[in-house]
PDB file of C-alpha atoms in Angstrom:
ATOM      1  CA  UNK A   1       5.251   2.937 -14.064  1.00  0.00           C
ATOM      2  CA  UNK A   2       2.495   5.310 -13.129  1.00  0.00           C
ATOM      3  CA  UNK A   3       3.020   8.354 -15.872  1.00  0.00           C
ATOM      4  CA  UNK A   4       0.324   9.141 -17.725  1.00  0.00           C
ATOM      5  CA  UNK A   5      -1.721   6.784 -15.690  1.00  0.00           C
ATOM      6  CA  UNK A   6      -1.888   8.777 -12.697  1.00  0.00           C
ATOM      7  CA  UNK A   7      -3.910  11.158 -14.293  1.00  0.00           C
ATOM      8  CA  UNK A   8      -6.761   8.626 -14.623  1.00  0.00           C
ATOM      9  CA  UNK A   9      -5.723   6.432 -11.651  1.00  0.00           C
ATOM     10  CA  UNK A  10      -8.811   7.831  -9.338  1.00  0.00           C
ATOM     11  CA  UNK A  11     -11.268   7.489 -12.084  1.00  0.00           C
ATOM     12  CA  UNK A  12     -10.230   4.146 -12.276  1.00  0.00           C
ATOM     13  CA  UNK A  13     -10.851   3.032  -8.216  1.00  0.00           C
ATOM     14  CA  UNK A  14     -13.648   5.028  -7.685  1.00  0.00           C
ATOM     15  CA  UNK A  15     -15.266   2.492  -6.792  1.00  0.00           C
ATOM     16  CA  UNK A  16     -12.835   2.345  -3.570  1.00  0.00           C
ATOM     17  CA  UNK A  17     -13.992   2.457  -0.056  1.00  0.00           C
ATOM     18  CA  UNK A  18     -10.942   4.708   1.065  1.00  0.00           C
ATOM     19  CA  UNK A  19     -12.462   6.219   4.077  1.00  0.00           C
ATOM     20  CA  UNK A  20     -13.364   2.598   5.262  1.00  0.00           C
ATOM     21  CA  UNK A  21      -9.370   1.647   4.903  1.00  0.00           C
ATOM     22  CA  UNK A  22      -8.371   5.116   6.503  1.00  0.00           C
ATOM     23  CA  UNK A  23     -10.595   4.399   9.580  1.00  0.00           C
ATOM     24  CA  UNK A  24      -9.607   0.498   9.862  1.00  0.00           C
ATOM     25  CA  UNK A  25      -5.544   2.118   9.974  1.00  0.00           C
ATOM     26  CA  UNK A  26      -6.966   4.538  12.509  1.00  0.00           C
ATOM     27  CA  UNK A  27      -7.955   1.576  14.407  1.00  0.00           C
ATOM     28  CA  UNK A  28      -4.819  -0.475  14.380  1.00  0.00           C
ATOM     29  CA  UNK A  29      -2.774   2.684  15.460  1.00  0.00           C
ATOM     30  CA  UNK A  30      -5.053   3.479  17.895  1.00  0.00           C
ATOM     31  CA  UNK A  31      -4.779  -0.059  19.158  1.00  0.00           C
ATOM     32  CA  UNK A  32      -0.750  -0.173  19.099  1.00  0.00           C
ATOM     33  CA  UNK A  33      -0.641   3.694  20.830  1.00  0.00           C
ATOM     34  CA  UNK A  34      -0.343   5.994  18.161  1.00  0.00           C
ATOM     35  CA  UNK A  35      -1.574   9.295  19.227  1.00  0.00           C
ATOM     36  CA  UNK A  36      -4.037  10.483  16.927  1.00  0.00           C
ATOM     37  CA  UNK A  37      -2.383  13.651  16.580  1.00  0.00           C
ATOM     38  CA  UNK A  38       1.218  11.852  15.614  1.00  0.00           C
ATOM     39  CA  UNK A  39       3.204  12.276  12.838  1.00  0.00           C
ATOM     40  CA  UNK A  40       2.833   9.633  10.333  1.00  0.00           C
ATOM     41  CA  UNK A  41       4.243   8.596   7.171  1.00  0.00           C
ATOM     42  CA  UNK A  42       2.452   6.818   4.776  1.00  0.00           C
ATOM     43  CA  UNK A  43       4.598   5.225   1.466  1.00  0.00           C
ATOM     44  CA  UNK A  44       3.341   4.135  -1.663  1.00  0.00           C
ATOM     45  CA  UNK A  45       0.860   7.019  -1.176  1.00  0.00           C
ATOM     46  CA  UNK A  46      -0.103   7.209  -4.329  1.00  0.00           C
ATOM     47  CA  UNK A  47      -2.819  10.011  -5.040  1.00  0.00           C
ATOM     48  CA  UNK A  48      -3.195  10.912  -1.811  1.00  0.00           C
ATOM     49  CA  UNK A  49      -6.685   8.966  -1.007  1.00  0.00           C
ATOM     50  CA  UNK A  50      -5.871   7.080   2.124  1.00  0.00           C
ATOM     51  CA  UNK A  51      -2.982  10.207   3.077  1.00  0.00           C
ATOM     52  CA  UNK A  52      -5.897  13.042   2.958  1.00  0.00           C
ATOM     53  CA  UNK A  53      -8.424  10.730   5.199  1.00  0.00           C
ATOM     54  CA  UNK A  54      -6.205  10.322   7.941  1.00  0.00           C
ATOM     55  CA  UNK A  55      -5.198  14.045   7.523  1.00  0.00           C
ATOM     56  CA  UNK A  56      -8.924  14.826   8.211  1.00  0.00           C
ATOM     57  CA  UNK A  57      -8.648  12.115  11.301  1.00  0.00           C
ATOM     58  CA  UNK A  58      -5.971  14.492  12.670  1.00  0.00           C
ATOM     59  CA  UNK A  59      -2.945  12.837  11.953  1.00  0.00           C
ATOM     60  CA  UNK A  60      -0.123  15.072  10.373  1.00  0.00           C
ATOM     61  CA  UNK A  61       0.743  13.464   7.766  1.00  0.00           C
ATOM     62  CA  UNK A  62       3.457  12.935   5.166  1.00  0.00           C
ATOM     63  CA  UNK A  63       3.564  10.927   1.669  1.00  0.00           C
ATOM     64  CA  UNK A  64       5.765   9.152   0.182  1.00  0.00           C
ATOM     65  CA  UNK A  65       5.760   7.897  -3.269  1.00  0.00           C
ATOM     66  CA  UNK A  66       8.233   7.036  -6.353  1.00  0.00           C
ATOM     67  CA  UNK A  67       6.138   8.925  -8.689  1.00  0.00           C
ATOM     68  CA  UNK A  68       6.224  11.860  -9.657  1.00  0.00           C
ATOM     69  CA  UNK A  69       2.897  11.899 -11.301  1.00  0.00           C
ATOM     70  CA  UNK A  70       1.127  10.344  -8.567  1.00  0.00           C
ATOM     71  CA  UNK A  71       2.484  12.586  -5.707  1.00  0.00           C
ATOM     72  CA  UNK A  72       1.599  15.576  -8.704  1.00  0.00           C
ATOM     73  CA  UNK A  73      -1.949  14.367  -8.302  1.00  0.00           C
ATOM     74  CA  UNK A  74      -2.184  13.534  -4.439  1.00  0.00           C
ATOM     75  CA  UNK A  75      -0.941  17.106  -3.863  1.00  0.00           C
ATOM     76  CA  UNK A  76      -3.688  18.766  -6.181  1.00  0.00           C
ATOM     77  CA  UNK A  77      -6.140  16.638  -4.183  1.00  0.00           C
ATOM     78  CA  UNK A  78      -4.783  17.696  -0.594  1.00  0.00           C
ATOM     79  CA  UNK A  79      -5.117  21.782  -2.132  1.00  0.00           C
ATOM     80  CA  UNK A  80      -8.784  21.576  -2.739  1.00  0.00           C
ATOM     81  CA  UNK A  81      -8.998  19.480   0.370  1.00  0.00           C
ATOM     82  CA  UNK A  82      -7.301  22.357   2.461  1.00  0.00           C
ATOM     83  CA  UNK A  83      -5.019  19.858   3.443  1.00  0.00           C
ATOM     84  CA  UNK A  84      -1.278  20.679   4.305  1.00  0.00           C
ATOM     85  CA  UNK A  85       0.756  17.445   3.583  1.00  0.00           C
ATOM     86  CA  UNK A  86       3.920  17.657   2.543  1.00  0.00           C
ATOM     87  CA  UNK A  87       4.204  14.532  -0.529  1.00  0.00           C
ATOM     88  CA  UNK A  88       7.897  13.651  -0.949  1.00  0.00           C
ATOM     89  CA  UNK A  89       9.645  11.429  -4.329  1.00  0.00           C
ATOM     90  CA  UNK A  90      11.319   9.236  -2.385  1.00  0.00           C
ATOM     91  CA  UNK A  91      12.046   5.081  -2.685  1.00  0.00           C
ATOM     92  CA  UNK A  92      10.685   3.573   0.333  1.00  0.00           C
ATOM     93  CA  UNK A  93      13.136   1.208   0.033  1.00  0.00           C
ATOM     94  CA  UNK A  94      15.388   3.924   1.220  1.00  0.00           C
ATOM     95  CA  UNK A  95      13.154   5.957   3.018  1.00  0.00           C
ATOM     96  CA  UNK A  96      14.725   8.603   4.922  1.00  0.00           C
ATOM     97  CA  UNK A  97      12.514  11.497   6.840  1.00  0.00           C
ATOM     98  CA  UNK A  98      13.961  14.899   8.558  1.00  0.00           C
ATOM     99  CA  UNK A  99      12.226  13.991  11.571  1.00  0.00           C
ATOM    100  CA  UNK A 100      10.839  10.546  13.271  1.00  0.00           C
ATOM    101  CA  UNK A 101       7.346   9.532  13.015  1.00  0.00           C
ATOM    102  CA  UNK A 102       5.151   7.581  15.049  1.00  0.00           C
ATOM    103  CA  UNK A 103       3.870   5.264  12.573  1.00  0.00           C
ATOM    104  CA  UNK A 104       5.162   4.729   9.190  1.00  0.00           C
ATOM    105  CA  UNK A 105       2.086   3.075   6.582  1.00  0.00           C
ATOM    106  CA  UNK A 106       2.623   1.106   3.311  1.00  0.00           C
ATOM    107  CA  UNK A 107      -0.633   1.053   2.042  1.00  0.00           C
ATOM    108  CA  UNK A 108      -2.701  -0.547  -1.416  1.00  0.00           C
ATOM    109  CA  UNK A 109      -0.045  -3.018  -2.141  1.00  0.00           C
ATOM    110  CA  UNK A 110       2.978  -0.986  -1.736  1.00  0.00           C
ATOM    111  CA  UNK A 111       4.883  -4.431  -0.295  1.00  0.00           C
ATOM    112  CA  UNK A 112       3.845  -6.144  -3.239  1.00  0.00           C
ATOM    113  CA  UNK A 113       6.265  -4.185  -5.052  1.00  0.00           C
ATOM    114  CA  UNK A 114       9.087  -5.337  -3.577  1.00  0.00           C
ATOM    115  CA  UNK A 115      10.447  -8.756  -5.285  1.00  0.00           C
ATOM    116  CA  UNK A 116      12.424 -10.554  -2.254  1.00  0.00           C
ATOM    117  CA  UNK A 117      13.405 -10.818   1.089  1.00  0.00           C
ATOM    118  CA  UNK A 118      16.342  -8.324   0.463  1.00  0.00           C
ATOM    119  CA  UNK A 119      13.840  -5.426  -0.622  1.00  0.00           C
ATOM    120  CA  UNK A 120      11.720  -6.574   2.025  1.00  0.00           C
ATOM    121  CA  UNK A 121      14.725  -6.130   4.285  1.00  0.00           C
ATOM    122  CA  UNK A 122      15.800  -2.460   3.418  1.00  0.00           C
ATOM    123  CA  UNK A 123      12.394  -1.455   3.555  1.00  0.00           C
ATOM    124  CA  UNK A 124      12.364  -2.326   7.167  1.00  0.00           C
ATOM    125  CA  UNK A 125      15.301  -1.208   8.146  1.00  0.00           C
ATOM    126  CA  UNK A 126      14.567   1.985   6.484  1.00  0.00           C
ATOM    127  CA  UNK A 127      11.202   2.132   8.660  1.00  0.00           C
ATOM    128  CA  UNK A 128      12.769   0.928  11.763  1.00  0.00           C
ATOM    129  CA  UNK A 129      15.447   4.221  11.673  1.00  0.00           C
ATOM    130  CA  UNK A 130      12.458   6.406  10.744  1.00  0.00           C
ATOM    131  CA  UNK A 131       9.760   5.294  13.630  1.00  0.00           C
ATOM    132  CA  UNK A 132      10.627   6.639  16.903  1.00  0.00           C
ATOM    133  CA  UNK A 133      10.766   3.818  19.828  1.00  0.00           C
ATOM    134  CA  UNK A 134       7.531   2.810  20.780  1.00  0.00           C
ATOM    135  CA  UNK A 135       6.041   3.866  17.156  1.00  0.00           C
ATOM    136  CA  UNK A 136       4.793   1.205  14.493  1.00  0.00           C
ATOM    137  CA  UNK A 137       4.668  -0.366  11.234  1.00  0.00           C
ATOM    138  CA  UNK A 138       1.303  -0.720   9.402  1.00  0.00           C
ATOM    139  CA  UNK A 139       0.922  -2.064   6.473  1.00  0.00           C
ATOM    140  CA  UNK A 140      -1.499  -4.082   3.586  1.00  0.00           C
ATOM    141  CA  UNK A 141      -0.556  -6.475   0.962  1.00  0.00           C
ATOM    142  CA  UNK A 142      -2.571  -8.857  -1.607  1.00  0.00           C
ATOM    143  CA  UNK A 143      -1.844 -12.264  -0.884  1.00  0.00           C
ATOM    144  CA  UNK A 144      -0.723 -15.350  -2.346  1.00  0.00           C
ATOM    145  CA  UNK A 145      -3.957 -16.715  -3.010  1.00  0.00           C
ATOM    146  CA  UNK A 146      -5.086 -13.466  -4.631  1.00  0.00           C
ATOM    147  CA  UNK A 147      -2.725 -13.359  -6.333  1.00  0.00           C
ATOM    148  CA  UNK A 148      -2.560 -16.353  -8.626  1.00  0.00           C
ATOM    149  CA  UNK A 149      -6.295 -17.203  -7.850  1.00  0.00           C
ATOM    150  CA  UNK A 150      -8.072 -13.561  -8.524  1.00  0.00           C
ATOM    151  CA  UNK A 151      -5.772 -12.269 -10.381  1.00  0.00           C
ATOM    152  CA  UNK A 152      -3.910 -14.830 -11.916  1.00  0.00           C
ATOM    153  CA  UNK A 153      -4.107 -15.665 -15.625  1.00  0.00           C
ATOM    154  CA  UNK A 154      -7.092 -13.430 -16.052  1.00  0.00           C
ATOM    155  CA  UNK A 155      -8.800 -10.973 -18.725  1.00  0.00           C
ATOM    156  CA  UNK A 156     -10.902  -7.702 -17.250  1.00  0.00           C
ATOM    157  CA  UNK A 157     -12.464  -5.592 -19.235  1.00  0.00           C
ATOM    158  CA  UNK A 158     -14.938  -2.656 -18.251  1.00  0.00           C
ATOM    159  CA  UNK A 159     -16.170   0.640 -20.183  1.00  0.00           C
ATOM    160  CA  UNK A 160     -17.781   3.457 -18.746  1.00  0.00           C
ATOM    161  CA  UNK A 161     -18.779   6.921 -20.809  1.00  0.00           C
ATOM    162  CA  UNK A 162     -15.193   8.503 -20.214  1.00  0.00           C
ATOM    163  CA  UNK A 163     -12.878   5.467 -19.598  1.00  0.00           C
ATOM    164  CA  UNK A 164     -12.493   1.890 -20.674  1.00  0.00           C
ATOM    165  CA  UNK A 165     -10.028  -0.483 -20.299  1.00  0.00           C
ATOM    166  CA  UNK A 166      -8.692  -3.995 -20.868  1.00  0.00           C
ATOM    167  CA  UNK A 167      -6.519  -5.711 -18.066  1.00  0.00           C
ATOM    168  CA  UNK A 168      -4.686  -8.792 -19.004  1.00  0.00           C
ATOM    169  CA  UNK A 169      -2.631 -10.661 -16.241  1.00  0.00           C
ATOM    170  CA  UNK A 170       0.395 -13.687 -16.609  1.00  0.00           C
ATOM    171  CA  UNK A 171       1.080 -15.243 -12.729  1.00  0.00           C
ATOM    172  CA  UNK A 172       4.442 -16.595 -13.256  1.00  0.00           C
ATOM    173  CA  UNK A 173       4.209 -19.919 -10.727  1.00  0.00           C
ATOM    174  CA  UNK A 174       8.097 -20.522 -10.377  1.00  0.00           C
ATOM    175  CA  UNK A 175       8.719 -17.169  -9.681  1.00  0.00           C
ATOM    176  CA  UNK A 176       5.746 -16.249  -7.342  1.00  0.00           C
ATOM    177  CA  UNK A 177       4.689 -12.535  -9.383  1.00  0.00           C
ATOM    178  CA  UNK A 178       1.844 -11.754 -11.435  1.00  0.00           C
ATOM    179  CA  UNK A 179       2.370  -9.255 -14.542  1.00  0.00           C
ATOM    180  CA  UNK A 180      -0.330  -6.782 -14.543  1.00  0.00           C
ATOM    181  CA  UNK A 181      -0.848  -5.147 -18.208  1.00  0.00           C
ATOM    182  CA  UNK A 182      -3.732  -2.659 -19.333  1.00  0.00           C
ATOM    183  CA  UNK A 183      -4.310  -0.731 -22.147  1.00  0.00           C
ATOM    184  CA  UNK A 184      -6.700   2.497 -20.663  1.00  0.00           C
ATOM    185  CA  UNK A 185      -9.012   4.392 -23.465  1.00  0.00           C
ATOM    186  CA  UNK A 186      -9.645   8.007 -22.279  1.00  0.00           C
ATOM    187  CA  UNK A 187     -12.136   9.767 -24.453  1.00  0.00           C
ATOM    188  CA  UNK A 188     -11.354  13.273 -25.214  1.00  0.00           C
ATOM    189  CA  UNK A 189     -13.409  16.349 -26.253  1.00  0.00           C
ATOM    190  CA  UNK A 190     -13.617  15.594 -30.163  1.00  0.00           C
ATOM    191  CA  UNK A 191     -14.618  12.306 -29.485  1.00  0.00           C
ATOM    192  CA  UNK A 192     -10.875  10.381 -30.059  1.00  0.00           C
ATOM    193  CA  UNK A 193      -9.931   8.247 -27.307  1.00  0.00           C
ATOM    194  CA  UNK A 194      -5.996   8.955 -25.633  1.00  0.00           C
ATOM    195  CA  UNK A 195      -4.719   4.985 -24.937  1.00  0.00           C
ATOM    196  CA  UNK A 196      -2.585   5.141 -22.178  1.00  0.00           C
ATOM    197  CA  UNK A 197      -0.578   1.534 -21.624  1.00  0.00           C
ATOM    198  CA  UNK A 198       0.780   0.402 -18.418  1.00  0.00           C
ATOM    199  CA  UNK A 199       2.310  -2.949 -17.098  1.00  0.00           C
ATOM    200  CA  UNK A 200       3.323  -3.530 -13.572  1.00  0.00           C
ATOM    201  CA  UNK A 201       4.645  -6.394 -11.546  1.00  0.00           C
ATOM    202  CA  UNK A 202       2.971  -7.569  -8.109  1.00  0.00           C
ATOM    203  CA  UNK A 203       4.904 -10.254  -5.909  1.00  0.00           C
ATOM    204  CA  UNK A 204       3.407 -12.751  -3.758  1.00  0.00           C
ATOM    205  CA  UNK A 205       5.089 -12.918  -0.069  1.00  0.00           C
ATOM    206  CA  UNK A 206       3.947 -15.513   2.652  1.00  0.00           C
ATOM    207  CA  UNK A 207       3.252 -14.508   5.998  1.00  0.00           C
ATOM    208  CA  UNK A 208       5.754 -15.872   7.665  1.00  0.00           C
ATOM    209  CA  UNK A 209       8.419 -14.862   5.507  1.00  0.00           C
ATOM    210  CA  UNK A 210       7.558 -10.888   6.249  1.00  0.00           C
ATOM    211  CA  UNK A 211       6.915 -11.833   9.798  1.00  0.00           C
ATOM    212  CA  UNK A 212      10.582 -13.624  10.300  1.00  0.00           C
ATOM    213  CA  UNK A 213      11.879 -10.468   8.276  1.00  0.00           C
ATOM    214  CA  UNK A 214      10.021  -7.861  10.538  1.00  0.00           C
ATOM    215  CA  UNK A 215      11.311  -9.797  13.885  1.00  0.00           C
ATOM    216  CA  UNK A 216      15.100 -10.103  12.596  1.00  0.00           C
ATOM    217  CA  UNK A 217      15.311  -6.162  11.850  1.00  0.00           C
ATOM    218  CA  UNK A 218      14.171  -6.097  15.675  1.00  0.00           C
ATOM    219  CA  UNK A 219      10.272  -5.211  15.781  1.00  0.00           C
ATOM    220  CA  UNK A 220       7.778  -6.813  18.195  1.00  0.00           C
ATOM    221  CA  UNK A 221       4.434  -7.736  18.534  1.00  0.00           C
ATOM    222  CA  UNK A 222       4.056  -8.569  14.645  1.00  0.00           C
ATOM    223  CA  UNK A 223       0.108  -9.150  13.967  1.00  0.00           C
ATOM    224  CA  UNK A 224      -1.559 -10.285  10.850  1.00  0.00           C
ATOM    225  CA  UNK A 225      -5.081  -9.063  10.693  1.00  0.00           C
ATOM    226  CA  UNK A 226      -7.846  -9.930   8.126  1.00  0.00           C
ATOM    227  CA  UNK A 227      -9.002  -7.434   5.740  1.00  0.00           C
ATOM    228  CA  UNK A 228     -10.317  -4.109   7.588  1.00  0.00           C
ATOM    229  CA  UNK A 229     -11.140  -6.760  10.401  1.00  0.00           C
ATOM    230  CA  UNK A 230      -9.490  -7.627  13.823  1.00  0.00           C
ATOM    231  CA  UNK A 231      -9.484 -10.861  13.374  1.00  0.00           C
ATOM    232  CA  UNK A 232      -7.319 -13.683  12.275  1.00  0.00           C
ATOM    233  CA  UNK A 233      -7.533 -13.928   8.113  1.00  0.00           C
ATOM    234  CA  UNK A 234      -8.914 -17.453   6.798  1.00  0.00           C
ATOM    235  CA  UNK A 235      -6.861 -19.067   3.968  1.00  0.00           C
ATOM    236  CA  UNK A 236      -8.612 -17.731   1.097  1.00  0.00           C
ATOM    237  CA  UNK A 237      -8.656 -13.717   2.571  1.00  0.00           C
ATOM    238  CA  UNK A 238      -7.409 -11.404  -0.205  1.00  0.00           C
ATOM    239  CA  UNK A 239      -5.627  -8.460   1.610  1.00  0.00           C
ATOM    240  CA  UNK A 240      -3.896  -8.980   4.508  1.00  0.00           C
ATOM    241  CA  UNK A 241      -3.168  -6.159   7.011  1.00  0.00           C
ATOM    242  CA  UNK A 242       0.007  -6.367   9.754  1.00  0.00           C
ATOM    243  CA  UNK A 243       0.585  -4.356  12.378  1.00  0.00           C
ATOM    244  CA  UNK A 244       4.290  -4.204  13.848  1.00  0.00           C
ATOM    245  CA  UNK A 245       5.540  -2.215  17.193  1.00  0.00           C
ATOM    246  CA  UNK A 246       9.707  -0.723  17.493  1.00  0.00           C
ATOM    247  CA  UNK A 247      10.233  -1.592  21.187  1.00  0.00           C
ATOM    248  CA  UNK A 248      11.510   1.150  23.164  1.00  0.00           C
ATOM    249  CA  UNK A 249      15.277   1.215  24.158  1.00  0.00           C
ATOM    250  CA  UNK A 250      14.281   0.168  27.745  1.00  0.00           C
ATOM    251  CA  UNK A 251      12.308  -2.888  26.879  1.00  0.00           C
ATOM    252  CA  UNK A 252      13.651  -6.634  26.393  1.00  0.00           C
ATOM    253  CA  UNK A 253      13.486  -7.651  23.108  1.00  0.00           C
ATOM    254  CA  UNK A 254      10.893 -10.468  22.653  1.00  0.00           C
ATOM    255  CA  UNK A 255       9.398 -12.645  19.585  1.00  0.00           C
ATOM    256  CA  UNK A 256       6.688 -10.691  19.822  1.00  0.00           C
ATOM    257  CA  UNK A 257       2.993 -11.601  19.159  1.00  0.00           C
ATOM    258  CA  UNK A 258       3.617 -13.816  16.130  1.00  0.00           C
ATOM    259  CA  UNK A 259       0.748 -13.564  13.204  1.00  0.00           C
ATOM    260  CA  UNK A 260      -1.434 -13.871  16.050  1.00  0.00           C
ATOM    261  CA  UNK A 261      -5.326 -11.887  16.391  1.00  0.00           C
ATOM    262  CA  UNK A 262      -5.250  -9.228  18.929  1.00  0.00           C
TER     263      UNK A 262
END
């Protein structure tokens, strides 16, 4: 996954509001305490889009992807930026940092990734050893219903004068994933086109289940936001965004804020 299509990934969502998501993190940290000049971790970085905008914001920032390609091309981006972010090949899964961070992202769908509660699990575990006490988890998924209702059993198709594509997706209903498949067309300098395939595998998790999982590793005040909005989602949102606090050593452990608005 994500070889030769991270080097057209950006043409490909550049349609994508990134500075919009960058700020609405900002604003979540911000609201759970994050210092804007803490160190923060964001996995599933991909090419660096939503990493370099908080790096402008003035949070030092590190990335974390499983690509090599993709961190390749988030670190080219971060150069001509004048950005210094380290980009690390790591699984998230396993995540493991030299030093704690004050807020550790999984951004774009990263959780998606993940196929059950037991990936779900290490991931947060992994999180809750990296994130100092009093630091948070922030994260974005698709949900459910965009899942099999957006995505779903559907055909896209678009062509531009450099790029087209064709995007065919298979939800699986008794297994709760969608199977993403697209065949990209680059067009080259003597007028051939490069095809560059890719399939991928997104996995629908419910609310509650993440919120249960998030409270059982031991974090607190577990929110579930709308998309890029502070406000409860309604039942057909498309991206949900949760917000999760480590409680400090000091503090009694609580059931936290349960998928409540803030």
């Amino acid at each position: 996954m994500y070889t030769a299509f991270a080097s057209v990934y950006d043409r490909l969502m550049a349609d994508v509001d990134y500075p919009t998501w960058a700020r609405f993190y900002h604003t979540l940290m911000e609201k759970y305490g994050i210092p804007r000049s803490g160190k923060v971790c964001e996995c599933a970085c991909g090419t660096g889009s939503i990493t370099i905008q908080l790096s402008k914001m003035g949070y030092q920032m590190t990335g974390v992807d499983l690509s090599p390609d993709m961190l390749f091309e988030a670190s080219q981006k971060a150069r001509k930026t004048g950005a210094m972010i380290p980009f690390v090949k790591q699984d998230m899964r396993s995540l493991h940092l030299h030093r704690q961070m004050d807020a550790v992202l999984c951004t774009n769908d990263g959780l998606n990734y993940l196929k059950d509660s037991a990936e779900l699990t290490d991931f947060f575990r992994a999180v809750w050893v990296a994130v100092k006490e009093g630091g948070g988890l922030f994260l974005d998924l698709s949900t459910p219903y965009k899942l099999e209702n957006v995505l779903g059993d559907h055909f896209i198709g678009d062509e531009t004068e450099e790029i087209a594509y064709l995007w065919q997706n298979r939800f699986n209903r008794a297994h709760g994933y969608v199977d993403l498949n697209l065949a990209i067309f680059v067009r080259q300098q003597d007028e051939t086109y490069q095809r560059i395939g890719e399939h991928q595998r997104q996995y629908a998790h419910s609310a509650q289940r993440i919120t249960d999982l998030l409270e059982a590793v031991g974090f607190t005040d577990v929110c579930l936001f709308a998309d890029k909005k502070l406000q409860a989602p309604s039942p057909h949102e498309l991206r949900w965004f949760i917000a999760a606090r480590k409680p400090m050593a000091d503090e009694t452990p609580t059931m936290g804020e349960r998928m409540t608005e803030v």
